[in-house]
Coordinates of C-alpha atoms in Angstrom, one line a residue:
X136 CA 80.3 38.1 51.1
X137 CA 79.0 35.4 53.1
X138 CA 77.3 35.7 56.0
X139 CA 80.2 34.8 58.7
X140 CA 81.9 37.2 57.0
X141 CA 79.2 40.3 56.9
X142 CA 79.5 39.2 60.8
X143 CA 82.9 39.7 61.4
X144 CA 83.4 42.7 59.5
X145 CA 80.5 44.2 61.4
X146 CA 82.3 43.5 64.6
X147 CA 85.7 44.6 63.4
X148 CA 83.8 48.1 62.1
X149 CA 82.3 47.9 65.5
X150 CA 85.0 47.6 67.7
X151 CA 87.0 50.7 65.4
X152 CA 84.0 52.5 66.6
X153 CA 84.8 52.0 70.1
X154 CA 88.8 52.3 69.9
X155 CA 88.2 55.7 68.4
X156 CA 85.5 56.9 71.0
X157 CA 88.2 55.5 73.7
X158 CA 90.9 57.5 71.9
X159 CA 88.3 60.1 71.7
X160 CA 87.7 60.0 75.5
X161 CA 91.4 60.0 76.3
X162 CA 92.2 62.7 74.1
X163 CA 89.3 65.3 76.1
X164 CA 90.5 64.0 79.0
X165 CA 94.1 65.1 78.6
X166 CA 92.3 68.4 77.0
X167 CA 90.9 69.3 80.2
X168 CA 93.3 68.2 82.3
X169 CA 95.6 70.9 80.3
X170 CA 93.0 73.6 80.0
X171 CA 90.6 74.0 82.5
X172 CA 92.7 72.3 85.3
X173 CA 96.1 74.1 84.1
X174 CA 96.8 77.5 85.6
X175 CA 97.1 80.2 83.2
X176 CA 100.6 81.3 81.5
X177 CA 100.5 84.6 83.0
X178 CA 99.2 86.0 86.5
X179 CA 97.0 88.3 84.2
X180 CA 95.2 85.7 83.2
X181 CA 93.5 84.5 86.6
X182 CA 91.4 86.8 87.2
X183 CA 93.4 88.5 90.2
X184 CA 91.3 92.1 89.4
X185 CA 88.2 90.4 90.4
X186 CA 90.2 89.6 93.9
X187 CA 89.6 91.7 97.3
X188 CA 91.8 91.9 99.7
X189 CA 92.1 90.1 103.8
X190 CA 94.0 89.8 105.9
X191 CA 94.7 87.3 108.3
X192 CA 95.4 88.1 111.9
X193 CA 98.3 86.0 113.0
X194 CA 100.4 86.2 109.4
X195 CA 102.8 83.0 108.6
X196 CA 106.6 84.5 108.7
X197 CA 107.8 84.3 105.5
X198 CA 111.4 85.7 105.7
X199 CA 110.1 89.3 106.7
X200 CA 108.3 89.6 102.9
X201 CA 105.7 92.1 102.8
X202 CA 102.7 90.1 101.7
X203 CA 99.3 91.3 100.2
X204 CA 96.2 88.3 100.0
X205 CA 93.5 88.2 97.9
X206 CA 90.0 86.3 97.5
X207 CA 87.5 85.5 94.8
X208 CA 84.1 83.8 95.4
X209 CA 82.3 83.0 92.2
X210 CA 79.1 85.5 92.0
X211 CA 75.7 83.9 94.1
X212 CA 78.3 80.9 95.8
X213 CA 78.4 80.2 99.2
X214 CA 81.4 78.9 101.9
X215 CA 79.9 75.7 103.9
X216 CA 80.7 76.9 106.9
X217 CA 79.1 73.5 108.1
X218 CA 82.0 73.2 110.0
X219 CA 83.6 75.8 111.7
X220 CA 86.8 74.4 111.5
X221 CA 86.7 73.0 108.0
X222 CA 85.0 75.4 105.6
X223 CA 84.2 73.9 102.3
X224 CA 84.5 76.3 99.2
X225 CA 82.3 76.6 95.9
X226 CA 84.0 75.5 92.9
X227 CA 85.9 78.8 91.2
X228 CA 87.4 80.3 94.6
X229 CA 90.8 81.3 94.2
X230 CA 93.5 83.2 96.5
X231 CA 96.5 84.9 95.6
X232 CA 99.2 85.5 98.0
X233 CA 101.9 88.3 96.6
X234 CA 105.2 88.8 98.1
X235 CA 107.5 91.5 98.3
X236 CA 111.6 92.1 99.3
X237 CA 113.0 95.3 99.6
X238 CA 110.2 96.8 97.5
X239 CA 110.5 94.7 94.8
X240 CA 107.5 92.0 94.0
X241 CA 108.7 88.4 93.4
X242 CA 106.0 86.3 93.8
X243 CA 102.8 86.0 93.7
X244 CA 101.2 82.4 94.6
X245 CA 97.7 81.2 93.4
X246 CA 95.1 78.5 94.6
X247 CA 92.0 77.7 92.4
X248 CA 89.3 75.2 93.4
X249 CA 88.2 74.1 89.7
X250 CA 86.7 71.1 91.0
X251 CA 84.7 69.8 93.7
X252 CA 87.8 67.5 94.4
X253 CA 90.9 69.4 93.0
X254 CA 92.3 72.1 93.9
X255 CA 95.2 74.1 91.2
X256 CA 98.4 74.9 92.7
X257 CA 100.8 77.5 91.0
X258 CA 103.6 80.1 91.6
X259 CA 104.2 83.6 89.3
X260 CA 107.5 85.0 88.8
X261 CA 107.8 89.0 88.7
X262 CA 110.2 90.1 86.3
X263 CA 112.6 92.9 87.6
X264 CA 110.6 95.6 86.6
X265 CA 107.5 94.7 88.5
X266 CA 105.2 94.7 85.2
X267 CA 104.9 91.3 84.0
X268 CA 104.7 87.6 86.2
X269 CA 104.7 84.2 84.4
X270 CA 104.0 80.6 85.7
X271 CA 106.9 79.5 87.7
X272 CA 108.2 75.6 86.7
X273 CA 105.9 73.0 88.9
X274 CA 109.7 72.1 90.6
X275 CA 110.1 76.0 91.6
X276 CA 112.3 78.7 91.1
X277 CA 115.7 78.8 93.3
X278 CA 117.1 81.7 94.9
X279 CA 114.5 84.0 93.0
X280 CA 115.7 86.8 95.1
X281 CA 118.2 87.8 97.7
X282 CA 117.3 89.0 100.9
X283 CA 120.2 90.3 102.4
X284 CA 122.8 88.2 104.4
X285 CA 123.8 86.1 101.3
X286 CA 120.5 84.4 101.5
X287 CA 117.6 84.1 98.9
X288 CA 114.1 83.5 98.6
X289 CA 113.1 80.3 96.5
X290 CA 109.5 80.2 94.9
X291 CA 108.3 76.9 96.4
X292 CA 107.6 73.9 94.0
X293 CA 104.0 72.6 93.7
X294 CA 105.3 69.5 96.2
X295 CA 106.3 72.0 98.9
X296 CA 102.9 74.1 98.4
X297 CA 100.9 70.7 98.8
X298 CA 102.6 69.6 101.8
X299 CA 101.8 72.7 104.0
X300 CA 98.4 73.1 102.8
X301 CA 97.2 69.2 101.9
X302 CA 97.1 67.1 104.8
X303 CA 93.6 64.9 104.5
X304 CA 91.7 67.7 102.9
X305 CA 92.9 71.0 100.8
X306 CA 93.5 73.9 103.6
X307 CA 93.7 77.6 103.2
X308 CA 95.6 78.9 106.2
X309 CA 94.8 82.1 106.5
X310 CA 91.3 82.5 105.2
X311 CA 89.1 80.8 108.1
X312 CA 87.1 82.3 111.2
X313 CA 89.7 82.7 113.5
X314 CA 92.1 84.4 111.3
X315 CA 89.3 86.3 109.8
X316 CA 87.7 87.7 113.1
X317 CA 86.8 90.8 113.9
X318 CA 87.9 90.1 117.3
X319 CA 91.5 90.2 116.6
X320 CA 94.5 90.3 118.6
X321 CA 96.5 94.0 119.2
X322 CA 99.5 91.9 120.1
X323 CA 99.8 89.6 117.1
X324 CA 103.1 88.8 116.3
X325 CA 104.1 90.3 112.8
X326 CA 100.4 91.7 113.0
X327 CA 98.5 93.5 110.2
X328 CA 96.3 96.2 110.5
X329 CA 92.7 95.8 109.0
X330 CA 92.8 98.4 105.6
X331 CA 88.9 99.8 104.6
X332 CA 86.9 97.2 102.4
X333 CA 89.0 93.9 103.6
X334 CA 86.9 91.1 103.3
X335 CA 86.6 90.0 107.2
X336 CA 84.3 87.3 109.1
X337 CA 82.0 89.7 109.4
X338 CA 81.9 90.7 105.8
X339 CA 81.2 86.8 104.9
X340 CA 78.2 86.8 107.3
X341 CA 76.6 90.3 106.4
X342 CA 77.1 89.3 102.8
X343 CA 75.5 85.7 103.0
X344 CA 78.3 84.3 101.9
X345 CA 78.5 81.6 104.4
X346 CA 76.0 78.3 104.5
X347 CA 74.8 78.1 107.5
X348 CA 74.4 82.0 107.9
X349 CA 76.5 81.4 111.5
X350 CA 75.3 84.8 112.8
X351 CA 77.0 83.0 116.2
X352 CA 80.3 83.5 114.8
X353 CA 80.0 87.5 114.5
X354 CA 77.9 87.6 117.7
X355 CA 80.4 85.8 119.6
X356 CA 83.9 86.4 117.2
X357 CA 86.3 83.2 117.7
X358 CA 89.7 84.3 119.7
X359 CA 92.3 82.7 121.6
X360 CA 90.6 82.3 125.2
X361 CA 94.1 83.2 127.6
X362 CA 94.9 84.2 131.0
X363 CA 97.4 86.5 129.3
X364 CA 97.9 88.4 126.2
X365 CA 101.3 86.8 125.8
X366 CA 99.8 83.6 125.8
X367 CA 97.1 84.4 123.4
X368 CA 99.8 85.8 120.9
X369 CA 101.7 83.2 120.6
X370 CA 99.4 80.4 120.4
X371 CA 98.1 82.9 117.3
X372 CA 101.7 83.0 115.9
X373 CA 102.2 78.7 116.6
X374 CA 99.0 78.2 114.8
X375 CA 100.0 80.1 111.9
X376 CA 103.3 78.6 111.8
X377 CA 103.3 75.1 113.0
X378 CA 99.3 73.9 112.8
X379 CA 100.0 72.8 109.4
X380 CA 101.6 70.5 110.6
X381 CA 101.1 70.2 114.3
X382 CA 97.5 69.1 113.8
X383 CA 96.9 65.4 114.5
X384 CA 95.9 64.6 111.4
X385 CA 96.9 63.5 108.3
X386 CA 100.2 61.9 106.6
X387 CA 102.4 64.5 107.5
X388 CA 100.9 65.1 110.8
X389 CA 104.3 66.1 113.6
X390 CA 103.4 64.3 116.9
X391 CA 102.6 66.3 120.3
X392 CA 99.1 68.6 120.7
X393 CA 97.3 69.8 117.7
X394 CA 97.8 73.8 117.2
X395 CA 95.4 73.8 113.8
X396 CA 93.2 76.7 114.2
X397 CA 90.2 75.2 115.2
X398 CA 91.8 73.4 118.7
X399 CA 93.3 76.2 119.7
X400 CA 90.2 78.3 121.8
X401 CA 91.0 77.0 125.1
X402 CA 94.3 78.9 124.5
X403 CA 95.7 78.3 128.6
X404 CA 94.6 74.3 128.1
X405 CA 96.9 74.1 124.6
X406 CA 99.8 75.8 126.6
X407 CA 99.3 73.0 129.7
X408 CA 100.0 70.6 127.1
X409 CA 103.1 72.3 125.5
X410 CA 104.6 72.2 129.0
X411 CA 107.1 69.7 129.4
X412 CA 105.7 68.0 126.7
X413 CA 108.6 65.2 125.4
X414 CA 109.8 64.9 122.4
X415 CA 111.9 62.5 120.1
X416 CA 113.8 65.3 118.4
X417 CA 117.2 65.4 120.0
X418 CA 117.9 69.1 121.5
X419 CA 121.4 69.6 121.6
X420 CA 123.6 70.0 124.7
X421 CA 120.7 67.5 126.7
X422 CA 121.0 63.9 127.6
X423 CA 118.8 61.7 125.5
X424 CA 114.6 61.5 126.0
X425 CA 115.2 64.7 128.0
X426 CA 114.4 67.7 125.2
X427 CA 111.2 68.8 126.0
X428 CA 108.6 70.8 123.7
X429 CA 108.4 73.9 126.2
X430 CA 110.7 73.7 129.2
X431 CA 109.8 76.8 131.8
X432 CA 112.9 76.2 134.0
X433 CA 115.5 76.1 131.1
X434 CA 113.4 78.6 128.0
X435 CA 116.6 78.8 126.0
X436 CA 116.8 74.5 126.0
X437 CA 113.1 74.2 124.7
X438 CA 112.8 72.5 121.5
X439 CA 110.8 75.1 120.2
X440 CA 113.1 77.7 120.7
X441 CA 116.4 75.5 119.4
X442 CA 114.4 74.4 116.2
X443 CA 112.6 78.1 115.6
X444 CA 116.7 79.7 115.7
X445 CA 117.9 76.6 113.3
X446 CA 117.8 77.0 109.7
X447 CA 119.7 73.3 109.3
X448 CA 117.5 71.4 107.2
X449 CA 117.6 68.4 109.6
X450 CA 116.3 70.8 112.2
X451 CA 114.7 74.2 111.5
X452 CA 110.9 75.3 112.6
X453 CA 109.1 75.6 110.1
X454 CA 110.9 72.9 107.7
X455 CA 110.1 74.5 104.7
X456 CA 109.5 78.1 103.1
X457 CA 112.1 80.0 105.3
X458 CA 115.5 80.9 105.3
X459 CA 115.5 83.2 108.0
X460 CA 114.9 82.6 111.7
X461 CA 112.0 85.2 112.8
X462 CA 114.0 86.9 115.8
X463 CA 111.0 88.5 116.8
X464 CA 108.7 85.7 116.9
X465 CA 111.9 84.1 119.0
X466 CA 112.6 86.5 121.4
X467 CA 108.4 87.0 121.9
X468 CA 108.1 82.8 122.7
X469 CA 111.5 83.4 124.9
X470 CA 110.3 85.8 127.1
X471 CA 106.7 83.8 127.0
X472 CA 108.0 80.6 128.5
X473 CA 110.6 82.7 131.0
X474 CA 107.5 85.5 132.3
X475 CA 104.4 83.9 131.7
X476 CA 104.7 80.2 132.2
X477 CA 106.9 80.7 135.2
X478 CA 104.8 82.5 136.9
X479 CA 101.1 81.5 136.3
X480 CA 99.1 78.2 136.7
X481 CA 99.7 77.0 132.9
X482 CA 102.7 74.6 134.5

């Protein structure tokens, strides 16, 4: 073999090499991205014993289900609580979110943070009996269960879980200080009481579990700061419901003032700015460019209310994960804007 040739077969050998570590690359690649970043088949498979149990203090309405939450911190890790108003969790944390109708279980939802940039998204399906819950499809489950008035509850798909709680960054709705303070709210709409061992702001601090230790936020426990209980409530309730997307940020951010958790303290300057507060959606029975967000000398004509009593796709409050309009929750932000805002300083 002459020379040239020795070359070029050393080259061809050489580049095989490299094809097959490519290959080899590839083929780990899709490995993990299967494996480790692929929730497991069956709810008994992640890890939901090692979970403890919160609750948040203003809980999203979610078609009157009963709903038990759970939380796992990896052993030793730490929240950055850097931020108050953007906690950062250790790779390994995972919630579960379980949802009952009429006594039966029907879903149990899971969030697992298996990367320092990815966060796993899935839905579990009970079977009738209660015993068993498997991986719902990524494009959810339809009409999974009825809940009375010919209507059903539909597990979400992984599309509709990411657009409530990915807007610029990954959020956990009901797992931050404000929903987790031990200053919370007898007047909650839809509120839960706190059961023995519930894992609480102040449980975070005493345990070190949060980095900073913020010993500020259990010495002074964040709250809605109101003139009124009523006003204080239902701020709670908005920012549950609407600050996923009512928060001035990200793609899918709804215009008007932010109600995410964290801009919500000064609860009676919020409530100034819901007040006659325009906006583009078009409420019914009014001239065009005159619906307003919160209108205290017409309550019933107030976007909020018109959307909140819609279940139109087109128009409801929230746009996604409810069939049902939450009559409490309407009649509570009724009597709100016809008592409170009529009669106090907020206008």
């Amino acid at each position: 073999m002459t020379q040239r040739r020795r070359t070029l077969a050393t080259v061809l050998v050489a580049l095989a090499i490299v094809a097959a570590q490519e290959v080899s690359r590839r083929a780990l690649a899709a490995a993990l991205e299967a494996s480790d970043f692929r929730a497991p088949e069956r709810l008994s498979g992640t890890g939901l014993e090692k979970g403890r149990l919160f609750s948040p203090q203003y809980p999203l309405w979610s078609d009157g289900a009963a709903k038990k939450r759970w939380v796992y911190l990896p052993p030793g890790s730490t929240i950055d609580a850097t931020d108050v108003n953007a906690w950062d969790f250790p790779v390994g944390t995972r919630f579960w979110k379980e949802f009952t109708f009429g006594g039966r279980k029907v879903e149990t939802r899971f969030l697992w943070k298996a990367s320092s940039d990815r966060w796993v998204f899935a839905s579990y399906q009970w079977n009738e009996n209660g015993t068993d819950a498997v991986r719902a499809p990524e494009e959810g489950v339809p009409a999974a269960a009825g809940i009375g008035g010919g209507r059903s509850h539909s597990i979400p798909s992984t599309v509709e879980c990411r657009a409530c709680h990915d807007s610029r960054r990954t959020e956990i709705l009901g797992f931050n200080a404000l929903q987790l303070s031990i200053d919370r709210d007898p007047n909650a709409i839809h509120g839960e009481p706190l059961a023995p061992g519930m894992v609480t702001l102040e449980t975070l601090a005493d345990e070190r579990r949060l980095s900073p230790a913020r010993t500020d936020l259990v010495a002074n426990p964040p709250r809605i700061k109101a003139q009124s209980a009523a006003t204080r409530a239902v701020l709670g309730y908005m920012t549950a419901n609407c600050g996923a997307c009512h928060n001035g940020d990200g793609e899918l951010a709804a215009p008007g003032p932010s109600l995410k958790h964290g801009d919500v303290a000064d609860g009676d300057r919020v409530a100034r700015s819901l007040v006659r507060q325009p906006t583009a959606w078009q409420v019914p029975g009014l001239a065009e460019g005159a619906g307003m967000f919160v209108d205290p000398d017409a309550p019933q004509s107030s976007a909020i209310l018109t959307r909140m009593r819609s279940r139109r796709p087109s128009s409801q409050m929230p746009p996604v994960g409810t069939v049902v309009p939450d009559r409490e929750a309407i009649d509570a932000i009724a009597r709100w804007i016809a008592t409170d805002l009529q009669r106090s300083r907020l206008q």
